[in-house]
Tab-separated table of C-alpha atoms in Angstrom:
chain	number	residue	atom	x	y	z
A	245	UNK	CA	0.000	0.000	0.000
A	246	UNK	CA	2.673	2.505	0.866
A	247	UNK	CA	4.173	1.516	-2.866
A	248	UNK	CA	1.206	2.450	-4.514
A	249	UNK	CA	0.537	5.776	-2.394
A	250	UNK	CA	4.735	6.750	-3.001
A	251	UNK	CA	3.870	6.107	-6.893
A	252	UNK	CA	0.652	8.095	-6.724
A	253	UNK	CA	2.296	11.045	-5.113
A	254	UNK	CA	5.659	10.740	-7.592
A	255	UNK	CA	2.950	11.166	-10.442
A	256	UNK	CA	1.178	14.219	-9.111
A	257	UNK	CA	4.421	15.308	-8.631
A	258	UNK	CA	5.354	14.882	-12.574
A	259	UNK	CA	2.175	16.139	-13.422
A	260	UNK	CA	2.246	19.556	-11.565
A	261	UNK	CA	5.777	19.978	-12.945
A	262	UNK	CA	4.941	19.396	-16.565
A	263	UNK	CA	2.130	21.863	-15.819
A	264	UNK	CA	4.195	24.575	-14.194
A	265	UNK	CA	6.054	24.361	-18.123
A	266	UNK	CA	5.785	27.115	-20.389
A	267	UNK	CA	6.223	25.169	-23.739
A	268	UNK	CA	4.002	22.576	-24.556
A	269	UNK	CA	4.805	18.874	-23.633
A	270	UNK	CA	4.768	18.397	-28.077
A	271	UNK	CA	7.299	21.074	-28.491
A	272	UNK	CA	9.269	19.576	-25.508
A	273	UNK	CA	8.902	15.828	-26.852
A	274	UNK	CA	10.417	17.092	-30.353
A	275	UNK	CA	12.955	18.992	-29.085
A	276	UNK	CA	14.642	16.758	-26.686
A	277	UNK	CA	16.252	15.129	-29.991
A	278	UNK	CA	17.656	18.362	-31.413
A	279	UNK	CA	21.623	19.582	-31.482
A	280	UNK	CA	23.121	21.524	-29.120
A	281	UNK	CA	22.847	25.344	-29.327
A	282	UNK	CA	27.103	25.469	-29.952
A	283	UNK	CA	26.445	22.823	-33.045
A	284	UNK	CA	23.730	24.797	-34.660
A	285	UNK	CA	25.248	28.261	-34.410
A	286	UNK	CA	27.737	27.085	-36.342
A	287	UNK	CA	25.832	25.992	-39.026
A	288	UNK	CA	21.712	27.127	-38.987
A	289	UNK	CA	20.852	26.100	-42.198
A	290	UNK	CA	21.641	22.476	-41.684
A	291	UNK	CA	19.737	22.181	-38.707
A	292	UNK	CA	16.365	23.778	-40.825
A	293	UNK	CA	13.537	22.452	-39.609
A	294	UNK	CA	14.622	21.400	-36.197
A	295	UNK	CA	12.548	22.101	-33.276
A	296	UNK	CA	14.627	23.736	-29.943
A	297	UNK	CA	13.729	25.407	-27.041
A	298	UNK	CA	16.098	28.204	-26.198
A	299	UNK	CA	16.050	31.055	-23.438
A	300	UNK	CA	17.801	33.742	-22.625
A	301	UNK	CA	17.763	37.717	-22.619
A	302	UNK	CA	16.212	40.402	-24.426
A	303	UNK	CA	18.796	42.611	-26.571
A	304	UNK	CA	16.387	44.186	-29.164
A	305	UNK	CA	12.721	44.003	-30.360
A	306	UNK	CA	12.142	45.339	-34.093
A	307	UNK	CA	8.920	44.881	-35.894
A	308	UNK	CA	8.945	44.453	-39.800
A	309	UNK	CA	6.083	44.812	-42.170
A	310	UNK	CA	4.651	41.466	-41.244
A	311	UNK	CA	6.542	40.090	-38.168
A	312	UNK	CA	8.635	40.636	-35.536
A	313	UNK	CA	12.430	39.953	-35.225
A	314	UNK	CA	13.804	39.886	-30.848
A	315	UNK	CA	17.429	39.249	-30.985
A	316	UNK	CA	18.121	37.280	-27.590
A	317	UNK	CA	21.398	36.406	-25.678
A	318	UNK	CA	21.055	32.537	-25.294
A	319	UNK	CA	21.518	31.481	-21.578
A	320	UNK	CA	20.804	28.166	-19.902
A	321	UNK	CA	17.258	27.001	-18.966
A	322	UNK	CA	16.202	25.857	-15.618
A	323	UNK	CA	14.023	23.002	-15.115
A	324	UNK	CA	11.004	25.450	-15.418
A	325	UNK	CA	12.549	26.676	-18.709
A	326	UNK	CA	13.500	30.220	-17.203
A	327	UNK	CA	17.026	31.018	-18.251
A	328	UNK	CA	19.603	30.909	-15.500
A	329	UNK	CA	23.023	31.768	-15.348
A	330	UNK	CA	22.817	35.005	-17.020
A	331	UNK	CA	26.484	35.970	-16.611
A	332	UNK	CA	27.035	32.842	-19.400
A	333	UNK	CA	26.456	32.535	-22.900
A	334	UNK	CA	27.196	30.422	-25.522
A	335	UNK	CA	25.710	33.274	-28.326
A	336	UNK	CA	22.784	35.030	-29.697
A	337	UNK	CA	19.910	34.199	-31.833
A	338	UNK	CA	17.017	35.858	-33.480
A	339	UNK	CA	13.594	34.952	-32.694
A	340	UNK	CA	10.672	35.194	-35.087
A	341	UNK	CA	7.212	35.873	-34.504
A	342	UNK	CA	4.427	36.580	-36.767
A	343	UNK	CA	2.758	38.802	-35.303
A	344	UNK	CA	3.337	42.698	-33.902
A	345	UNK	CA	4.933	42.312	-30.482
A	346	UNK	CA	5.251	45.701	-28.776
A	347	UNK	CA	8.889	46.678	-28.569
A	348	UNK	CA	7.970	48.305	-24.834
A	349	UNK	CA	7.083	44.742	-23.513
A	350	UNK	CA	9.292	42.753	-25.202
A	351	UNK	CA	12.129	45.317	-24.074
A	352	UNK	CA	15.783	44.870	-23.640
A	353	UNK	CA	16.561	43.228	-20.376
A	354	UNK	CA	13.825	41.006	-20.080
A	355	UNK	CA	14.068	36.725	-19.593
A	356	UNK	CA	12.605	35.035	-22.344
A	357	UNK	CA	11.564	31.384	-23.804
A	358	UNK	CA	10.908	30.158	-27.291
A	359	UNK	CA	10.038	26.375	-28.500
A	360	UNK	CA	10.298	26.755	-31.980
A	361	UNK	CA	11.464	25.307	-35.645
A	362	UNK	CA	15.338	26.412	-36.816
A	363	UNK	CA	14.479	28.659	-39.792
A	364	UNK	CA	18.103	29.263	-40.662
A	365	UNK	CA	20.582	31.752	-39.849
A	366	UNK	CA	21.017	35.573	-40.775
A	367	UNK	CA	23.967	37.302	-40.849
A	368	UNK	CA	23.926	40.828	-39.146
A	369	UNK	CA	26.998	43.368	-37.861
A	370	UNK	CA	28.031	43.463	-33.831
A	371	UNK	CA	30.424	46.762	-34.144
A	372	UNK	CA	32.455	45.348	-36.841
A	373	UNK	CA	32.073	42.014	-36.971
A	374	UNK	CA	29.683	40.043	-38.689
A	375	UNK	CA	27.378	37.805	-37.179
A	376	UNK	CA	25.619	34.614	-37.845
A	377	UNK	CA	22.653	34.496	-35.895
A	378	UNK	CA	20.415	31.301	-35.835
A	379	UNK	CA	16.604	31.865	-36.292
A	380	UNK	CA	13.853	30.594	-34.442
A	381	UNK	CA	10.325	30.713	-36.059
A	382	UNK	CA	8.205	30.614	-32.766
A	383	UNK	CA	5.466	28.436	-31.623
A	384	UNK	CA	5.459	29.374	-28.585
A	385	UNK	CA	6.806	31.933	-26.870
A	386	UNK	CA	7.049	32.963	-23.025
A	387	UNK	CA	8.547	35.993	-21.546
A	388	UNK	CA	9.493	36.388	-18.003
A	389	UNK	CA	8.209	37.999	-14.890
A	390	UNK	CA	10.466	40.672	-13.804
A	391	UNK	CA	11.805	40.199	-10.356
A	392	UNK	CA	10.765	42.733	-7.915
A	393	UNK	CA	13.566	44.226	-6.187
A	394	UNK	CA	13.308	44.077	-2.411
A	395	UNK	CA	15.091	46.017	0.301
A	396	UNK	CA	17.503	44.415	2.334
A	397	UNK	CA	16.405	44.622	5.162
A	398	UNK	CA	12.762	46.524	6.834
A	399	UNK	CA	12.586	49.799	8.475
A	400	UNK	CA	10.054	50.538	10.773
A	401	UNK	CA	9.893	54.408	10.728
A	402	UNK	CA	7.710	54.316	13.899
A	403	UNK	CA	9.584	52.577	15.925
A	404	UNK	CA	11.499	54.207	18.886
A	405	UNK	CA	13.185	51.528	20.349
A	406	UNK	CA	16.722	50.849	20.310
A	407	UNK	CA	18.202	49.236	17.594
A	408	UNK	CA	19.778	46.785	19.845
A	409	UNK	CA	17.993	44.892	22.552
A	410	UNK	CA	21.199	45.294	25.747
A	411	UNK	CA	21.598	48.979	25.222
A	412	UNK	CA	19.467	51.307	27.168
A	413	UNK	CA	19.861	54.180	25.353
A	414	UNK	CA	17.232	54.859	21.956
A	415	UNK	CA	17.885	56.379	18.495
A	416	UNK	CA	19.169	59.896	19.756
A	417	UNK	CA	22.160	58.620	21.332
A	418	UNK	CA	21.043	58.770	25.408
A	419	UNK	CA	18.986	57.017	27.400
A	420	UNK	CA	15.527	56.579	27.800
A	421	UNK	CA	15.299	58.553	30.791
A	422	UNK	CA	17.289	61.463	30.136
């Protein structure tokens, strides 16, 4: 009995992690088989076709006439698919939607995810260098929560008290009494 009840709880485990995943289980199942990002930076347009999943962060958002282009510094995913280590790279890539995206959301800094097909590579300038950046024609896409920045510590600007329990004297430097 405590087998089945162990197996029961593994599975709702499984299940509320596949759930918590921002790119469908289809994407995910297709993907698993694909090249690493080093492999097909090197060459995009024999990887066409290929579906990845690749994270990282926000450089620039342009719209064209019909789509929208977000070139991306490629980090590592988590288990949840949010990119981690954000001090490491292996590159960049474009990603391609076909649809406006506002430039203001999708805005430089941000964390984002795409499950997508390899659609080639295009070649742009980085100062003066060019560039081969592989393409990802989204299926899905998922950008990031921003984290909210909290203060290190909390002030209480009513309290009086001392600021250490064993001295006797408050916030003006004398005692209490005085």
């Amino acid at each position: 009995m405590v087998k089945i009840g162990t197996r029961v709880i593994f599975f709702f485990f499984l299940a509320a992690l596949a759930a918590c995943a921002p790119i469908s289980q289809d994407i995910r199942r297709q993907a698993d088989a694909s090249a690493p990002f080093s492999e097909i930076q090197k060459n995009p347009d024999k990887y066409r076709g290929e579906m990845v999943i690749w994270g990282g962060v926000i450089i620039e958002t342009t719209n064209l006439k019909e789509s929208t282009a977000i070139k991306v510094i490629q980090t590592a995913l988590d288990m949840q698919q949010r990119p981690t280590d954000l001090d490491s790279s292996q590159g960049r890539f474009i990603i391609r939607v076909d649809r406006f995206l506002d430039p203001d959301i999708f805005k430089k800094g941000r964390q984002v995810t795409v499950g997508g097909e390899i659609a080639g590579g295009e070649t742009r300038p980085i100062g003066e260098i060019q560039y081969t950046y592989p393409v990802v024609q989204a299926k899905e896409l998922k950008l990031w929560d921003q984290p909210v920045p909290y203060p290190p510590y909390y002030y209480d600007p009513w309290y009086w008290g001392s600021p250490y329990p064993w001295r006797p004297w408050g916030p003006w430097g004398r005692p209490y009494w005085w």
